Tab-separated table of C-alpha atoms in Angstrom:
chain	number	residue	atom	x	y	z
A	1	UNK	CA	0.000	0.000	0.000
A	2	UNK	CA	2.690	2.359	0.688
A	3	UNK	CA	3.843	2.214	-2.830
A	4	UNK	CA	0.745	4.380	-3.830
A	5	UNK	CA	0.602	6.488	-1.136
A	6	UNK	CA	2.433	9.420	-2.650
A	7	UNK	CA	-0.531	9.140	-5.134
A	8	UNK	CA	-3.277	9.007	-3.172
A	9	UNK	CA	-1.942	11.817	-0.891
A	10	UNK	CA	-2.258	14.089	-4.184
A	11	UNK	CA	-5.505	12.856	-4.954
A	12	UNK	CA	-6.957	13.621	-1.986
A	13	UNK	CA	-6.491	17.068	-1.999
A	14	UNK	CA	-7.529	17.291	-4.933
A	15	UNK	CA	-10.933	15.389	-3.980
A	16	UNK	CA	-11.376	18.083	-1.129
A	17	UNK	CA	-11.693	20.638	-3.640
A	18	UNK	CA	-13.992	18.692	-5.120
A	19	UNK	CA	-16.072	18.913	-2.303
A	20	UNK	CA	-17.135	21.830	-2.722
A	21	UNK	CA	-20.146	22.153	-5.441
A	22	UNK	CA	-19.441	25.380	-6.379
A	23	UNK	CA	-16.323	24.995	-7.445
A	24	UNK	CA	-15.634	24.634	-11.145
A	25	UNK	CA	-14.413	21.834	-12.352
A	26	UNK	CA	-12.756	20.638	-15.516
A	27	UNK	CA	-14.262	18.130	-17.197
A	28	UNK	CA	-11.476	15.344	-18.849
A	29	UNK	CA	-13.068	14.596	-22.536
A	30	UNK	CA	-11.023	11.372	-22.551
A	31	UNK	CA	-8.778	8.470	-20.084
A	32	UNK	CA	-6.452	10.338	-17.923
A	33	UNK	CA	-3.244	9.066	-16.693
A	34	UNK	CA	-4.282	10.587	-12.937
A	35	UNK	CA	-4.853	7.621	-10.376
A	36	UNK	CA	-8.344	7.300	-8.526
A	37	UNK	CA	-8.702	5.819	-4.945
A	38	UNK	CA	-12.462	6.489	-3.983
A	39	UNK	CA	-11.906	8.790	-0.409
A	40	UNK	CA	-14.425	10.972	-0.298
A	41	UNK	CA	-18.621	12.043	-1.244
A	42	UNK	CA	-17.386	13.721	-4.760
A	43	UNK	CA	-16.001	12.443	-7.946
A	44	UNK	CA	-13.642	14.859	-9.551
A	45	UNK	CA	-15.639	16.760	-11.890
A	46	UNK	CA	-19.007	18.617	-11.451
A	47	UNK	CA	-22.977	16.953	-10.643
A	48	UNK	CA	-23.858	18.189	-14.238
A	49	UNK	CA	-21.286	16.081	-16.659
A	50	UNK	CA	-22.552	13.462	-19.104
A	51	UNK	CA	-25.759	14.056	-19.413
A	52	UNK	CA	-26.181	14.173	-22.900
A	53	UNK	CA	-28.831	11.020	-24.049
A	54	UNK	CA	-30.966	10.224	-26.512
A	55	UNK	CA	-34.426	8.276	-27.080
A	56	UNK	CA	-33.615	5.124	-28.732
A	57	UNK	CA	-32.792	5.901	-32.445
A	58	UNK	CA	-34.233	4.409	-35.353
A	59	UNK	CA	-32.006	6.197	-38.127
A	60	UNK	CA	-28.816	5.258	-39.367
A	61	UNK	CA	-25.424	5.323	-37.391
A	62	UNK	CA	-23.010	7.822	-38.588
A	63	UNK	CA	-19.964	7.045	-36.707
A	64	UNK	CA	-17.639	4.766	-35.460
A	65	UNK	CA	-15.978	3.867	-32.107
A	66	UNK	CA	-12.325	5.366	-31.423
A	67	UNK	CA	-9.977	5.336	-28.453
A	68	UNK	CA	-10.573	8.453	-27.210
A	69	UNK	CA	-14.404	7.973	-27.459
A	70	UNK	CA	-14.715	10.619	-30.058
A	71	UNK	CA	-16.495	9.714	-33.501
A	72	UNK	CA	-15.696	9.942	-36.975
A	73	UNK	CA	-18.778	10.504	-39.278
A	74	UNK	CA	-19.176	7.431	-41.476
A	75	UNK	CA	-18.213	7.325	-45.409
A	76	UNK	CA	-21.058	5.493	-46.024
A	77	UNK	CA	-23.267	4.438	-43.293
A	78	UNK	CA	-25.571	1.729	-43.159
A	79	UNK	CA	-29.297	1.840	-43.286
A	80	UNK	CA	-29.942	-0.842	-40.912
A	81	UNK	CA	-28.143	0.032	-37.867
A	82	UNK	CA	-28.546	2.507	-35.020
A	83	UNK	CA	-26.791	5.630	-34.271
A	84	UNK	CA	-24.435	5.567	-31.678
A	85	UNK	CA	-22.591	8.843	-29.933
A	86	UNK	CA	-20.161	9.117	-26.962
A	87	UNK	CA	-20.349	11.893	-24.570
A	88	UNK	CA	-17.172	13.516	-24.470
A	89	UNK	CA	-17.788	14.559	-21.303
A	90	UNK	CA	-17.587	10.447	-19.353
A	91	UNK	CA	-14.729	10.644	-17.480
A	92	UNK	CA	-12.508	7.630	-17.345
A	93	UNK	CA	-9.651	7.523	-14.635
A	94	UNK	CA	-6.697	4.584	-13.359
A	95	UNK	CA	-8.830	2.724	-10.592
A	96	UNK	CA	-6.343	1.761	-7.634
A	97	UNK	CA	-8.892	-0.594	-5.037
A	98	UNK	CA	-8.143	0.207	-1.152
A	99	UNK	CA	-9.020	-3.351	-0.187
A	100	UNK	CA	-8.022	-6.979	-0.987
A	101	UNK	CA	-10.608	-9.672	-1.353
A	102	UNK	CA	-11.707	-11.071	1.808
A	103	UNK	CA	-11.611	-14.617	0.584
A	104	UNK	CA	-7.898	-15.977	-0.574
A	105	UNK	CA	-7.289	-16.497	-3.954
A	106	UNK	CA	-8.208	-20.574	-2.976
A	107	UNK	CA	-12.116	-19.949	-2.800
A	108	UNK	CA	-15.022	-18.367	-4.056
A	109	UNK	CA	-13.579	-14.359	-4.724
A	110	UNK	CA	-16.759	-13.403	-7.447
A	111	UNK	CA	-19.439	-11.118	-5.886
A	112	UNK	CA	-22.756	-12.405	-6.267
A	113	UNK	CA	-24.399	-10.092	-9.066
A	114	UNK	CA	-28.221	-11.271	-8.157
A	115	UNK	CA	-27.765	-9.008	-4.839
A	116	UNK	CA	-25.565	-6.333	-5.356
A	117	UNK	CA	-25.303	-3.392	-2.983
A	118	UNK	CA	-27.792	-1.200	-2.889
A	119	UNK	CA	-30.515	-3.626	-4.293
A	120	UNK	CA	-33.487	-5.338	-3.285
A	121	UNK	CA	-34.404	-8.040	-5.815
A	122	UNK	CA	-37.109	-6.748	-7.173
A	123	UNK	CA	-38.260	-5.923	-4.010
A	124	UNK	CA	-38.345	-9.426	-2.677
A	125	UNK	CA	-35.320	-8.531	-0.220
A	126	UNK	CA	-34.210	-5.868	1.911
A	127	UNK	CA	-31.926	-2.985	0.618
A	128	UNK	CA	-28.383	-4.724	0.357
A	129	UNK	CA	-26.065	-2.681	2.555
A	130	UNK	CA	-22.716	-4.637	1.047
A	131	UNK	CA	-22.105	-7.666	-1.029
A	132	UNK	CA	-21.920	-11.424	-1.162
A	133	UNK	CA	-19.350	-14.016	-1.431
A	134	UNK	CA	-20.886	-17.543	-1.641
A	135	UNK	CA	-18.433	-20.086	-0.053
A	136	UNK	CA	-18.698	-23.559	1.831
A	137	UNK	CA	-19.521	-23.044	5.656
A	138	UNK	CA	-16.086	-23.018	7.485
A	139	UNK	CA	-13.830	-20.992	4.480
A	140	UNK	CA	-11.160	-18.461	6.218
A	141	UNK	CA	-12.377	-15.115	6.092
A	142	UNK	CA	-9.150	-13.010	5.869
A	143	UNK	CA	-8.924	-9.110	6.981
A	144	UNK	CA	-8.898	-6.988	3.658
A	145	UNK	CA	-6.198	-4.488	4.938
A	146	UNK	CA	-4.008	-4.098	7.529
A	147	UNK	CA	-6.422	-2.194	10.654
A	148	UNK	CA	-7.589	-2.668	14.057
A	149	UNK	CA	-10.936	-4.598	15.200
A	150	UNK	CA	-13.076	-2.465	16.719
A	151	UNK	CA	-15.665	-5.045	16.964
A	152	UNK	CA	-15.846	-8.718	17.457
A	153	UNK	CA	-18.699	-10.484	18.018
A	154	UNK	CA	-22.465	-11.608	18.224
A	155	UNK	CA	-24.907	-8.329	17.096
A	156	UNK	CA	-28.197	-9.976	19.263
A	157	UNK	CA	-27.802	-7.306	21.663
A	158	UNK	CA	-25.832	-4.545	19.354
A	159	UNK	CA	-27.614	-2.812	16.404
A	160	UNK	CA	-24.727	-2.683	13.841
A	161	UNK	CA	-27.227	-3.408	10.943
A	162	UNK	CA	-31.204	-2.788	10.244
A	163	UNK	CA	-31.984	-4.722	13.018
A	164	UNK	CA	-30.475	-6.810	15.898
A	165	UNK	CA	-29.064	-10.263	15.239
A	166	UNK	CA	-29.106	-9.179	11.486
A	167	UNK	CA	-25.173	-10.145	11.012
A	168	UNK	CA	-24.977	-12.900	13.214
A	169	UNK	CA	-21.421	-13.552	14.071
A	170	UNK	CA	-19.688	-10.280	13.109
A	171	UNK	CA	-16.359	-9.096	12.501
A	172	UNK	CA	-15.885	-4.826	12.034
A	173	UNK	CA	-12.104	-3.577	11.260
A	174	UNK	CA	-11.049	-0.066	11.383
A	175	UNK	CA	-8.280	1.361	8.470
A	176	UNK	CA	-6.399	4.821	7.489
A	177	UNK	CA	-5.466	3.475	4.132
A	178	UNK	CA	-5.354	7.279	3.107
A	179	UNK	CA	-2.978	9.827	4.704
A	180	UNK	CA	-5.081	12.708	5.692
A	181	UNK	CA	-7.923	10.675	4.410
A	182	UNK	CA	-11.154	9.388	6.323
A	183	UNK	CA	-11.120	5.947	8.350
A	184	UNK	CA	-12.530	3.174	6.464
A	185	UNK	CA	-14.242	0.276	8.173
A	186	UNK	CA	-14.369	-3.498	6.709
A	187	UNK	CA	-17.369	-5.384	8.141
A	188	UNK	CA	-17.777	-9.601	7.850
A	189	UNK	CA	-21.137	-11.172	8.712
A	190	UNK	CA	-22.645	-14.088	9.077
A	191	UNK	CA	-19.699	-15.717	10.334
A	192	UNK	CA	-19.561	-19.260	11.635
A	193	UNK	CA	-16.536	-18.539	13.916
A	194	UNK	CA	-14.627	-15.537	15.138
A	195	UNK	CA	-10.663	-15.861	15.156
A	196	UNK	CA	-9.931	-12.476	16.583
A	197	UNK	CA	-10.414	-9.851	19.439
A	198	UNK	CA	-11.955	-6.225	19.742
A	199	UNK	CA	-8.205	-4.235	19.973
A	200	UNK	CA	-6.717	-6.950	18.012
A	201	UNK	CA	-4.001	-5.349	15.401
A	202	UNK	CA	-4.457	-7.495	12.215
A	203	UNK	CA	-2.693	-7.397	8.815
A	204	UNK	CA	-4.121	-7.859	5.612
A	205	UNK	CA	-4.869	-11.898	5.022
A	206	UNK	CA	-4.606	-12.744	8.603
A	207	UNK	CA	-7.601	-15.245	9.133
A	208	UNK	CA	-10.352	-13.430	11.644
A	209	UNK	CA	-12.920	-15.818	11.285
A	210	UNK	CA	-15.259	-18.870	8.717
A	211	UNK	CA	-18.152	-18.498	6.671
A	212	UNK	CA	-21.341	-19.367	8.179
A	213	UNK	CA	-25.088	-18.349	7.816
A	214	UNK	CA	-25.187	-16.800	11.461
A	215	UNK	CA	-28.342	-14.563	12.178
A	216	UNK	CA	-30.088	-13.728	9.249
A	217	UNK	CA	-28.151	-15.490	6.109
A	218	UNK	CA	-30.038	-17.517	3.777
A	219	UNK	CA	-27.694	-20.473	3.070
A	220	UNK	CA	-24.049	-20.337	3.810
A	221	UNK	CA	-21.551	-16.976	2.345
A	222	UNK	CA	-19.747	-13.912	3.684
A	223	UNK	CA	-21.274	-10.392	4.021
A	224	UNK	CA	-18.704	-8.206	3.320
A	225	UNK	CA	-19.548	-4.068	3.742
A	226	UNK	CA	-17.364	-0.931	3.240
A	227	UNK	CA	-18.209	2.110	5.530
A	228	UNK	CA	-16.816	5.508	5.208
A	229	UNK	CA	-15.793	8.089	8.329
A	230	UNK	CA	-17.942	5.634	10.899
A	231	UNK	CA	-18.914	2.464	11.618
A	232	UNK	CA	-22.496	3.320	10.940
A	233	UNK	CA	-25.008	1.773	8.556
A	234	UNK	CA	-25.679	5.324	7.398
A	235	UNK	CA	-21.845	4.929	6.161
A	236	UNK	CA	-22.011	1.750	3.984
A	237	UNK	CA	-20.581	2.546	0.531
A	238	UNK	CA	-20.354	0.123	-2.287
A	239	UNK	CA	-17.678	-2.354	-2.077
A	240	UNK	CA	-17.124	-2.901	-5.861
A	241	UNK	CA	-15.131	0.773	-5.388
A	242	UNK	CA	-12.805	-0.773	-3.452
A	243	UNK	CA	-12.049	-4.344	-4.306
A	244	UNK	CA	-9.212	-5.777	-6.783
A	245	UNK	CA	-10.737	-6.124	-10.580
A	246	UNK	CA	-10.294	-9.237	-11.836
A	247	UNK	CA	-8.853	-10.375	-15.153
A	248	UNK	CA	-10.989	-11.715	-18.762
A	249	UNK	CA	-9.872	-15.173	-20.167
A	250	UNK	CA	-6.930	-13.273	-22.062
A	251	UNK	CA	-5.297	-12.149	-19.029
A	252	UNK	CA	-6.776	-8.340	-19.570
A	253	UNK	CA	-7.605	-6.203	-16.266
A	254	UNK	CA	-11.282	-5.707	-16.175
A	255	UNK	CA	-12.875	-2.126	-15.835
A	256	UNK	CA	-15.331	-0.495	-13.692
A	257	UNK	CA	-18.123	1.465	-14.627
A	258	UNK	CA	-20.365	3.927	-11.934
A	259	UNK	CA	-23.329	6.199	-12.938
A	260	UNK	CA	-26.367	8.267	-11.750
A	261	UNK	CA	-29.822	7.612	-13.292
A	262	UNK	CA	-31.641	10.757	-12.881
A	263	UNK	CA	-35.341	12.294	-14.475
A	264	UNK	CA	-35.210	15.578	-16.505
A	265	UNK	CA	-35.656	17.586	-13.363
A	266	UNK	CA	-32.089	16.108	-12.026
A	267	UNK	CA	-33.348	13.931	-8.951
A	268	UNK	CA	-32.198	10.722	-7.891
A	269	UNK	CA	-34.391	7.901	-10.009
A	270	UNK	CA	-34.200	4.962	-7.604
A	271	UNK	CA	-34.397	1.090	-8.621
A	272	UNK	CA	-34.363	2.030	-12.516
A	273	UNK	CA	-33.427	-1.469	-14.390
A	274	UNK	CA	-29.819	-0.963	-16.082
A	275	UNK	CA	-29.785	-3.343	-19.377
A	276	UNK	CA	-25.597	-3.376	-20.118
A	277	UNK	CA	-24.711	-5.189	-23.591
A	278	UNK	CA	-21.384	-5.553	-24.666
A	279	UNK	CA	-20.934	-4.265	-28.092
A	280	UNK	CA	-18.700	-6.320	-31.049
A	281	UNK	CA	-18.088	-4.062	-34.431
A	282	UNK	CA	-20.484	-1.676	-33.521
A	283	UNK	CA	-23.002	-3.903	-32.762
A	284	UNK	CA	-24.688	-5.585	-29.969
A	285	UNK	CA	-22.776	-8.870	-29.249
A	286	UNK	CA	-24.999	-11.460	-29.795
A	287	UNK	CA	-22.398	-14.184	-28.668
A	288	UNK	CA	-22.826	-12.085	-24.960
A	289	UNK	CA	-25.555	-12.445	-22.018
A	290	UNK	CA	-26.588	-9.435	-21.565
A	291	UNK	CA	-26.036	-7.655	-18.119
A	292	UNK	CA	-29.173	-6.661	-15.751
A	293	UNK	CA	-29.055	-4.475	-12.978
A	294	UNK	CA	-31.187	-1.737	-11.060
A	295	UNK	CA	-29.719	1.449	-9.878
A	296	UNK	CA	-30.333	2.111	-5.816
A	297	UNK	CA	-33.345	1.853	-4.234
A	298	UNK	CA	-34.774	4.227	-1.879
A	299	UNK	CA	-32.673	5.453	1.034
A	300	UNK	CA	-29.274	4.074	0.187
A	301	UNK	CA	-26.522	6.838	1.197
A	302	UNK	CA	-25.294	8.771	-1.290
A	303	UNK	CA	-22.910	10.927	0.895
A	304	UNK	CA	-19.818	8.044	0.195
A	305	UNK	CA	-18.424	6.478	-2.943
A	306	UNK	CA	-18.389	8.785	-5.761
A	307	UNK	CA	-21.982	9.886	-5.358
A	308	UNK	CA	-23.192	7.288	-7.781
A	309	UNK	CA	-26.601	4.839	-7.885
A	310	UNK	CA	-24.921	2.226	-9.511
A	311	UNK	CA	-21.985	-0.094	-10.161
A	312	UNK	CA	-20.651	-2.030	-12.027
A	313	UNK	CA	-17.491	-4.049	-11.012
A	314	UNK	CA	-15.216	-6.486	-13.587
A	315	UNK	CA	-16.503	-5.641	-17.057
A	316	UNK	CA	-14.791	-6.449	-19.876
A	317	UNK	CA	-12.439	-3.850	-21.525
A	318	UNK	CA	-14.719	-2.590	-24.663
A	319	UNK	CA	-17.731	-0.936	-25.909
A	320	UNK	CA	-21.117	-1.161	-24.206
A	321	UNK	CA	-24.475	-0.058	-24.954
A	322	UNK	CA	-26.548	1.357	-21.860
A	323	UNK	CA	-30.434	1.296	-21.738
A	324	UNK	CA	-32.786	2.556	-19.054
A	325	UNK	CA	-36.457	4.017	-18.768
A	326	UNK	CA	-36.667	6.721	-16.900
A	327	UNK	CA	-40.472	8.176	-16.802
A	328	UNK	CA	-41.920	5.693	-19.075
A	329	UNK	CA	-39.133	6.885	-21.770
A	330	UNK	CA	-36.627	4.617	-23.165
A	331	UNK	CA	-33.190	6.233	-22.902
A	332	UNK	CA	-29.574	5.087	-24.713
A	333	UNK	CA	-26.411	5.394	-23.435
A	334	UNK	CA	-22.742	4.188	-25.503
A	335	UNK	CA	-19.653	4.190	-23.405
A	336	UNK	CA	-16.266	2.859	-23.427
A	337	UNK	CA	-14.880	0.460	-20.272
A	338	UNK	CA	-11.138	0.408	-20.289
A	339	UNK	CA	-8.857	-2.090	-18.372
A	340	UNK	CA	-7.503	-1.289	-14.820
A	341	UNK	CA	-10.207	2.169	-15.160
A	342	UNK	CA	-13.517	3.430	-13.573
A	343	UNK	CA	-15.489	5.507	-15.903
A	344	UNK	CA	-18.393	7.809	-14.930
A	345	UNK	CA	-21.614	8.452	-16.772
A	346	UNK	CA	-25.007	10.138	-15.981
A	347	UNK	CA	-28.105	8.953	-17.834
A	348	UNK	CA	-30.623	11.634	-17.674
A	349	UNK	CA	-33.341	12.576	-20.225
A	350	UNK	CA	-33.397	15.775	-22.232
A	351	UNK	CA	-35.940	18.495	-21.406
């Protein structure tokens, strides 16, 4: 971690100016070289970028995908495909995660995608306040970074979640990844044993406890939450901002991709279904499953993370198309993914 300190340290002061939303900000029309760690409430670049979308077109595409996600008008375009425009104004950055999986490299490390933070099923389930990792009942949870447990135990008679005996078996670590930065907390739940202390120093991958299904875990996985400034479930962030990326079948860092959804008037649209397809030649794939997911539902926090409602964690390097309704309207979004980056977008319909 130390290695990127230096890095970090310059980020976050320039994240602080950020903060304020007043300030102006310039917009990057393309990848930077500039390294993001996510520290803070703001991303670095104003509420009002990339909001440029259209209704699903029927007409013909004029242009074609480049590197720096500007477009070229076509020669001779055909009549039976869609148009397709970049904003200029996504911002792509280097993505450098805080945290190491929780789960060694000899077990289950792939967050479940039917529950993702934030989300409720459909509304079958309550809203998710971190992720999942599915594993056999007795794998080694392992601290994600080098901290101090501040908490280490059963939550029956401590409210930690959205209600008592919610975690079960619980494990809550305190970090300063982030010179200057805010504390960040790593929680595990549903644990089926507990392997350290409250006070305990740990380092990253020391074993502090086993997967279980301890208070109120359907079937047997770890719970694994990120919260921001204070252990508190007003805190919780979304851990995809802060775990490793993996890799695709080539060996190719994957990317990450964070949004708002919001109406014409600019508010928050909550639990607005996400369709992600990959793209191949400027079209759709049709050799790839299509990705499904809804942005935030109601009363998530939106004071940590980048100020997003949704995330996307381990895509493909590559093209994408992006479709959502937002009041009743269909609304189409293009955008590049790179490897080892996060890119930014805001889906919002046109007055």
């Amino acid at each position: 971690m130390s290695r990127i300190w230096p890095v970090i340290a310059v980020f976050w002061l320039f994240m602080m100016s950020a903060c304020n939303p007043d300030a102006s900000v310039n917009v990057p029309t393309k990848k930077t070289n500039e390294a993001i760690i996510i520290t803070t409430t703001s991303f670095p670049y104003s509420t009002q970028i990339a909001t440029e979308t259209r209704i699903l077109p029927t007409h013909t595409r004029t242009a074609t995908i480049s590197s720096t996600r500007t477009l070229e008008p076509a020669a001779n375009p055909s009549s039976t495909t869609p148009a397709m425009s970049f904003s200029s104004n996504d911002t792509t950055k280097p993505f450098l995660p805080i945290f190491n999986f929780p789960i060694s490299e000899n077990y289950n490390q792939t967050i479940d995608s039917s529950y993702r933070y934030g989300t409720t099923q459909n509304g079958a389930r309550l809203p998710h306040d971190g992720v999942e990792f599915y594993n056999e009942y007795g794998t080694p949870v392992i601290a994600a970074l080098n901290g101090t447990v501040v908490f280490a135990g059963s939550d029956e008679k401590e409210l930690w979640g959205r209600f008592k005996d919610y975690y079960g078996n619980m494990v809550i670590i305190e970090h300063s990844p982030v010179p200057a930065g805010p504390n960040f907390y790593s929680l595990y739940a549903h644990l089926s044993k507990i392997n350290v202390r409250t006070g305990e120093v740990v380092s990253s991958g020391h074993k502090i406890g086993e997967v279980g299904f301890s208070g109120g875990a359907i079937g047997s996985h770890l719970h694994f939450e990120v919260r921001v400034g204070q252990p508190l479930l007003a805190n919780t962030s979304n851990p995809e901002l802060y775990l490793p990326l993996g890799t695709d079948a080539s060996g190719v860092s994957m990317g990450i991709l964070a949004g708002r959804i919001l109406d014409a008037s600019g508010l928050i649209v909550e639990d607005a279904g996400i369709n992600i397809q990959a793209m191949r030649n400027d079209q759709v794939d049709p050799d790839q499953i299509p990705t499904y997911l809804t942005s935030y539902t109601k009363g998530m926090p939106l004071n940590t993370g980048v100020g997003e409602n949704f995330v996307i964690s381990n895509l493909e390097e590559g093209e994408y198309r992006l479709t959502v309704y937002i009041s009743g309207s269909l609304q189409e979004r293009f955008v590049r993914v790179f490897a080892d980056q996060i890119t930014f977008i805001t889906i919002q319909p046109k007055n």
